[in-house]
Short mmCIF file of C-alpha atoms in Angstrom, two decimals:
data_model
loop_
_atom_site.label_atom_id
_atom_site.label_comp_id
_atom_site.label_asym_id
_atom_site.label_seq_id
_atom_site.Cartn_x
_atom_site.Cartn_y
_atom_site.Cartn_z
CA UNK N 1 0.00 0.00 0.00
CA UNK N 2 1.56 3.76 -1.00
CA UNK N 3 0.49 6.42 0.70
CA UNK N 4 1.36 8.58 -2.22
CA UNK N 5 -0.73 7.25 -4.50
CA UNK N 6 -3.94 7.60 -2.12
CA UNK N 7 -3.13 11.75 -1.80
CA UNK N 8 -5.00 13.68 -4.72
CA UNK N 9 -3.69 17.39 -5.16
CA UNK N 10 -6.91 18.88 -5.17
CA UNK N 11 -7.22 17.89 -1.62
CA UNK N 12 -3.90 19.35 -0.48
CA UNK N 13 -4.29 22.62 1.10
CA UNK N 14 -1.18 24.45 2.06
CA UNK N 15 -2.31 27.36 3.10
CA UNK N 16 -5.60 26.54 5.05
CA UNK N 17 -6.89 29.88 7.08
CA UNK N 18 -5.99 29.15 11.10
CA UNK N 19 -9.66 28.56 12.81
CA UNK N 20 -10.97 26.36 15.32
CA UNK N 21 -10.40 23.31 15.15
CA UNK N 22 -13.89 22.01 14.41
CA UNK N 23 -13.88 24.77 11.79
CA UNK N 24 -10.11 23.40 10.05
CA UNK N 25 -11.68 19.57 10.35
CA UNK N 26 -14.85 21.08 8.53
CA UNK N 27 -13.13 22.85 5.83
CA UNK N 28 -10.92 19.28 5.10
CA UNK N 29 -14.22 17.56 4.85
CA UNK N 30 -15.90 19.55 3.05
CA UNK N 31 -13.07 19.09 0.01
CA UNK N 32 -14.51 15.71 0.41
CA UNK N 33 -18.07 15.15 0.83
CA UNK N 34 -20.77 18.05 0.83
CA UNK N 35 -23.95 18.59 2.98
CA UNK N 36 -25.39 15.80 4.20
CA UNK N 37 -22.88 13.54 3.93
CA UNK N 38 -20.17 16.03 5.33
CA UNK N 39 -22.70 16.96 8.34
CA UNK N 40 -22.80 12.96 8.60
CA UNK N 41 -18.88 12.71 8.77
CA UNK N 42 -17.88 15.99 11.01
CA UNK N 43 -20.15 14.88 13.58
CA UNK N 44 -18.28 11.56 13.93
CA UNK N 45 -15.24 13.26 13.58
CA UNK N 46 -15.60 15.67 16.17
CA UNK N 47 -17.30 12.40 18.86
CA UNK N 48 -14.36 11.17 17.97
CA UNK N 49 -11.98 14.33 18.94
CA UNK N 50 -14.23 14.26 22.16
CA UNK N 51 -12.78 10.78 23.15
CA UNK N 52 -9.32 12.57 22.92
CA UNK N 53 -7.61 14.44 20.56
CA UNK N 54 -5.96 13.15 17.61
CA UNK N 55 -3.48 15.64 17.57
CA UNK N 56 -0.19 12.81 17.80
CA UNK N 57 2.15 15.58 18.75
CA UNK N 58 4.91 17.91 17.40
CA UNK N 59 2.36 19.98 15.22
CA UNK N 60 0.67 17.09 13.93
CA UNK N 61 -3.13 15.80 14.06
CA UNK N 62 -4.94 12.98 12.19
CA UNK N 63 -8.52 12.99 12.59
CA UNK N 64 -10.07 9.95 11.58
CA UNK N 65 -13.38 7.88 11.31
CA UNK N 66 -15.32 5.56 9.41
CA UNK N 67 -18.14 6.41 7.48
CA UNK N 68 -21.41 5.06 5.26
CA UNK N 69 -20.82 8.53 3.47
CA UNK N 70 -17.58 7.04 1.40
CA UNK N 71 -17.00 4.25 -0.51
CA UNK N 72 -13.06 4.04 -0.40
CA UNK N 73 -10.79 5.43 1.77
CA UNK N 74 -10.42 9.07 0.79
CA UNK N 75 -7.70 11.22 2.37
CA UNK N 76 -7.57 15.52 2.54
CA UNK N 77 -5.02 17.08 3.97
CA UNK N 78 -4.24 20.69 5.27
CA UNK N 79 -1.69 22.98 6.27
CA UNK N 80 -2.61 25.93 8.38
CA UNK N 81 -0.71 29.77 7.74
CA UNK N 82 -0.30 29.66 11.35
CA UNK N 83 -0.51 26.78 14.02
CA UNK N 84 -4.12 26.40 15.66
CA UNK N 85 -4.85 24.86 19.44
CA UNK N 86 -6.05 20.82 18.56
CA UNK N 87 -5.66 19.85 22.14
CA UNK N 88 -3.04 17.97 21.05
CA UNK N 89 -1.03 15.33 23.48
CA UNK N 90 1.56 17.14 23.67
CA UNK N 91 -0.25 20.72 24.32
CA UNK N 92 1.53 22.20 21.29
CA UNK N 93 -0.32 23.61 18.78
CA UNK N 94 -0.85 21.64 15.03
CA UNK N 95 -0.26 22.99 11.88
CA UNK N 96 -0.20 19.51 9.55
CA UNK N 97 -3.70 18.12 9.43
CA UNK N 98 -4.13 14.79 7.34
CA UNK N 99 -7.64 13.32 7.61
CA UNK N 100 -8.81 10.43 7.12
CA UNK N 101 -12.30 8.57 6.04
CA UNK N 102 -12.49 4.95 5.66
CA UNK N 103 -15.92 3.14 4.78
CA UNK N 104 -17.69 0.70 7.24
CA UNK N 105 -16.80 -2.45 5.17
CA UNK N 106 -12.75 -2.18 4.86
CA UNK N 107 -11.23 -5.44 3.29
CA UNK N 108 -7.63 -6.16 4.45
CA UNK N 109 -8.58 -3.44 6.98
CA UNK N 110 -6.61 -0.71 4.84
CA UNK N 111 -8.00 2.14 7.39
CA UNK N 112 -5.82 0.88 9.83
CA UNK N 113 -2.31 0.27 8.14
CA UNK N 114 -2.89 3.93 6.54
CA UNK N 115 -3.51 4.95 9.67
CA UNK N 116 -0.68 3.78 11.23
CA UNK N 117 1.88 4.44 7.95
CA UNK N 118 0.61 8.02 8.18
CA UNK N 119 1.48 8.17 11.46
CA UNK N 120 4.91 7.06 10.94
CA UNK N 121 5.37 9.12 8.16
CA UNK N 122 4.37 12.51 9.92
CA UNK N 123 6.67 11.19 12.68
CA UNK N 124 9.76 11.02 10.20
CA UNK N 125 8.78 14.83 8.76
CA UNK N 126 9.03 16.48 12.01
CA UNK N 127 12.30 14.68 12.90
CA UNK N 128 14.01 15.93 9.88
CA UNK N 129 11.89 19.24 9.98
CA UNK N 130 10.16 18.85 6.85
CA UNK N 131 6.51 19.85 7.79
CA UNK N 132 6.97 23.23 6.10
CA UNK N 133 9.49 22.82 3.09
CA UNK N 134 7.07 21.43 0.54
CA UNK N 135 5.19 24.65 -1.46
CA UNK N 136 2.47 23.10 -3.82
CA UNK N 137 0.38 20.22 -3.19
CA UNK N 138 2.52 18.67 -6.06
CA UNK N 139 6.17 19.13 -3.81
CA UNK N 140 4.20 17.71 -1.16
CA UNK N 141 3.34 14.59 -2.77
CA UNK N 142 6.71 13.79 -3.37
CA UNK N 143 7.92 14.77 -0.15
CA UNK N 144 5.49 11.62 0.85
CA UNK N 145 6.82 9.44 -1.84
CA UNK N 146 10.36 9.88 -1.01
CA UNK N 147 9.44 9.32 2.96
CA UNK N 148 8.22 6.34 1.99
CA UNK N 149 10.82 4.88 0.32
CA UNK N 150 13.56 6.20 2.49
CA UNK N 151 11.41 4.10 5.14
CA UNK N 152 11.14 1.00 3.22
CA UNK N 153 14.92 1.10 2.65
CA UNK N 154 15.42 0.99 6.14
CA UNK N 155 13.09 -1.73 7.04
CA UNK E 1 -40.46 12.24 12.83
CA UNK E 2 -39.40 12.37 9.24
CA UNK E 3 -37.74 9.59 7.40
CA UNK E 4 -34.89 11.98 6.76
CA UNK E 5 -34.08 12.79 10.68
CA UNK E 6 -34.49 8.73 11.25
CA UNK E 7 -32.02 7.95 8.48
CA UNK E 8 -29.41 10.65 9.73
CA UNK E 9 -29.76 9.43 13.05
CA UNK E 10 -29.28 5.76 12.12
CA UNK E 11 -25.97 6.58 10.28
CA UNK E 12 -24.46 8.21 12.82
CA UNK E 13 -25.75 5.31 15.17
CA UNK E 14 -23.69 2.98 12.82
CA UNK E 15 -20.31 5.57 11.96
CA UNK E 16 -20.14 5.89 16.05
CA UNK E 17 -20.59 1.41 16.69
CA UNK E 18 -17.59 1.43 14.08
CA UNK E 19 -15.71 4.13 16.07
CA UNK E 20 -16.22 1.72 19.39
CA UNK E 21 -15.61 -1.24 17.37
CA UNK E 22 -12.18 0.51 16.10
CA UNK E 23 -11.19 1.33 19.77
CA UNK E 24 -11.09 -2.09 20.82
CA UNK E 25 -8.93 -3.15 17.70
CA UNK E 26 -4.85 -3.78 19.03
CA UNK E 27 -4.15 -2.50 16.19
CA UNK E 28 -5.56 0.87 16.65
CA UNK E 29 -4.15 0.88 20.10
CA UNK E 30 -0.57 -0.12 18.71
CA UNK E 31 -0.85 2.97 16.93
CA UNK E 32 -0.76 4.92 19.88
CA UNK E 33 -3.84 6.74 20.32
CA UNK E 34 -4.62 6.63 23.63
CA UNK E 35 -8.41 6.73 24.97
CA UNK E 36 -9.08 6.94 28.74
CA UNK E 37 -12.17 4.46 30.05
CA UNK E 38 -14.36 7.44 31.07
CA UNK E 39 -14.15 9.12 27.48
CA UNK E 40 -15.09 5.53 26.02
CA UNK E 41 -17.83 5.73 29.00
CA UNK E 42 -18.88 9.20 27.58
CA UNK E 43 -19.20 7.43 24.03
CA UNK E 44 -21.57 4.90 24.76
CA UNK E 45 -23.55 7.36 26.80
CA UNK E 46 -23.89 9.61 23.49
CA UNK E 47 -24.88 6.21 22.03
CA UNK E 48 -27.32 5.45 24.07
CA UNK E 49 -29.00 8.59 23.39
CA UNK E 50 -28.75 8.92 19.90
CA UNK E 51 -30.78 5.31 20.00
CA UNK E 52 -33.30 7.44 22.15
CA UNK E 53 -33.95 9.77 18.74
CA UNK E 54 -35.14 6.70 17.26
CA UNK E 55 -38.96 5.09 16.87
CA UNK E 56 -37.85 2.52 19.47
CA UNK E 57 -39.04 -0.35 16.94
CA UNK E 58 -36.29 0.73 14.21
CA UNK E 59 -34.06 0.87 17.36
CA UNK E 60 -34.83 -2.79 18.39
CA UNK E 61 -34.60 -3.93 14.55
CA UNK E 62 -30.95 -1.81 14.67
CA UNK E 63 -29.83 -3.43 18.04
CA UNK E 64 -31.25 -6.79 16.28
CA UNK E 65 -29.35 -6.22 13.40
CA UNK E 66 -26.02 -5.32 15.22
CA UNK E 67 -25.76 -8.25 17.49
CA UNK E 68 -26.45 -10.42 14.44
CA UNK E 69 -24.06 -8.58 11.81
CA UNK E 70 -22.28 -6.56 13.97
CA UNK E 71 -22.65 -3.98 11.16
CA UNK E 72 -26.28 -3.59 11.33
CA UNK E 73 -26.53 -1.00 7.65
CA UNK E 74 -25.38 -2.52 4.37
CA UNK E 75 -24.83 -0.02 1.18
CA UNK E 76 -26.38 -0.68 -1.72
CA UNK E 77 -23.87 -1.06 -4.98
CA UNK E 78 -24.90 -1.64 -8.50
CA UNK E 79 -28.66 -3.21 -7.22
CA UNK E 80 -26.70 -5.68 -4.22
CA UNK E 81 -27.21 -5.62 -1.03
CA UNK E 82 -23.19 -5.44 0.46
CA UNK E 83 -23.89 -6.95 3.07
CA UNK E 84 -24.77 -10.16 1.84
CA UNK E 85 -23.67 -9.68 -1.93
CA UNK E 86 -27.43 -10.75 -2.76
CA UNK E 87 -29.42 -8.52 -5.90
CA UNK E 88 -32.06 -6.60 -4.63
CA UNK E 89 -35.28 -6.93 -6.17
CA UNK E 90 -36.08 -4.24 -9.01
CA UNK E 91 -39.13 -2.80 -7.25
CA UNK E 92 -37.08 -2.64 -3.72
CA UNK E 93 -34.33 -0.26 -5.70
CA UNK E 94 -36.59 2.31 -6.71
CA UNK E 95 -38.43 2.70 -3.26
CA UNK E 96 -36.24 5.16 -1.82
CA UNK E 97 -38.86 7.28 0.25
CA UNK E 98 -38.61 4.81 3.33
CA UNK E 99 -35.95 2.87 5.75
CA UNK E 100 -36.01 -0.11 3.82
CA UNK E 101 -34.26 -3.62 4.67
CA UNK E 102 -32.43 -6.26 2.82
CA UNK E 103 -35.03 -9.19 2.13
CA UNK E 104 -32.25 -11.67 2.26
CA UNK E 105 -30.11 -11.00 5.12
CA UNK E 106 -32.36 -8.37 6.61
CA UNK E 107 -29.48 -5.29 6.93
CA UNK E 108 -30.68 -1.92 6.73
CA UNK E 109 -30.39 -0.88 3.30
CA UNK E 110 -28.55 2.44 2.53
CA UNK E 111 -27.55 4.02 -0.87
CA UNK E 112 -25.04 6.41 -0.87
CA UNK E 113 -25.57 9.82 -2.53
CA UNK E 114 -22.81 10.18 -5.90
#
């Protein structure tokens, strides 16, 4: 499974406005799903912000849930002008947001390893302070792609 | 109540059993997100009152349904029910107006909006 290859440009956003966080989470959703369905997924997103944040740590978050409102896993991801307060573990404020949306019925339980590969991933770009070099949804891509490999290598 | 608010309620019913199903996954917890008891506590509470928004005999068929299937909503694809891969009957897919169920396996049916 590449992690690359699930990221679509369009839902890259380097320069989200700093907000709330229930506002950010809304705005990634909404470059997924719109009304109903979005309603449908930000509610489960936010119960599941309420059970404790997904904010992992050193300016990352990765809000997650599974949905009827998606049919594969669909991924948006945002970068805010300025770091925003996501309650995060370690109390510091978040400025890389990837979310995630998995449907109910997940063969080979994808949600999961994605889950878990993003979160090593993110990991690896704030150890070699990389959360801010990439410019267009494009660069950032790649960045992924080569964090990837550079990871498999070392495996 | 209108079939609308009933649907919407039922979905987010189902998207918060798969959160609570997630939780108790090791592999979620290997990840390292870490939920305290009384937050999971706090969850089931919200559960238990979203099933309160709901005619308590789609609630029963729901609960039913859940402790059967575990996933108690199936999507509809391409005229089958996903829940048991079984083709719905023509006259069942273009009823849309009401909450309707899988003949076959009994699921609640849902079609997703394109």
């Amino acid at each position: 499974m590449n992690l690359a290859s699930l990221l679509l440009k369009e839902r890259i956003n380097l320069s989200l406005k700093p907000d709330k966080k229930d506002k950010v989470i809304e705005n990634l959703v909404h470059s997924i799903k719109k009304e109903k369905d979005a309603e449908l997924i930000v509610s489960t997103l936010l119960k599941r912000e309420e059970l404790g944040s997904t904010g992992i740590g050193k300016g990352i978050a990765i809000p997650h849930c599974r949905s009827l409102a998606v049919d594969k896993l669909e991924i948006a991801v945002g970068r805010t002008t300025k770091p925003i307060n996501f309650n995060a573990i370690d109390k510091k404020p978040v400025s890389l947001i990837f979310l995630i949306i998995a449907p109910p019925q997940d063969p080979g339980n994808q949600y999961l390893i994605t889950l878990g590969k993003i979160v090593q991933i993110a990991k690896e770009l704030t150890k070699k302070n990389l959360l801010q070099q990439p410019k267009t949804p494009e660069e950032f891509i790649e960045l992924i792609s080569q964090t990837e490999k550079n990871l498999r290598k070392r495996k | 109540m209108s079939i609308e608010i009933v649907e919407m309620h039922l979905k987010l019913l189902f998207d918060l059993d798969n959160l609570l199903s997630d939780l108790d996954q090791p592999k979620y917890k290997k990840i390292g997100f870490k939920i305290r008891d009384e937050e999971r506590l706090s969850l089931l509470q919200a559960r238990k009152e979203l099933l309160k928004e709901i005619p308590p005999e789609m609630a029963e068929i729901y609960e039913r349904l859940k402790k059967r299937y575990d996933q108690a909503i199936a999507f509809v694809e391409n005229g089958f029910c996903f829940g048991c891969f079984q083709k719905l009957p023509t006259q069942l897919l273009t009823r849309t107006k009401e909450i309707n169920t899988c003949p076959n396996c009994g699921r609640i049916l849902y079609w997703r909006k394109r």
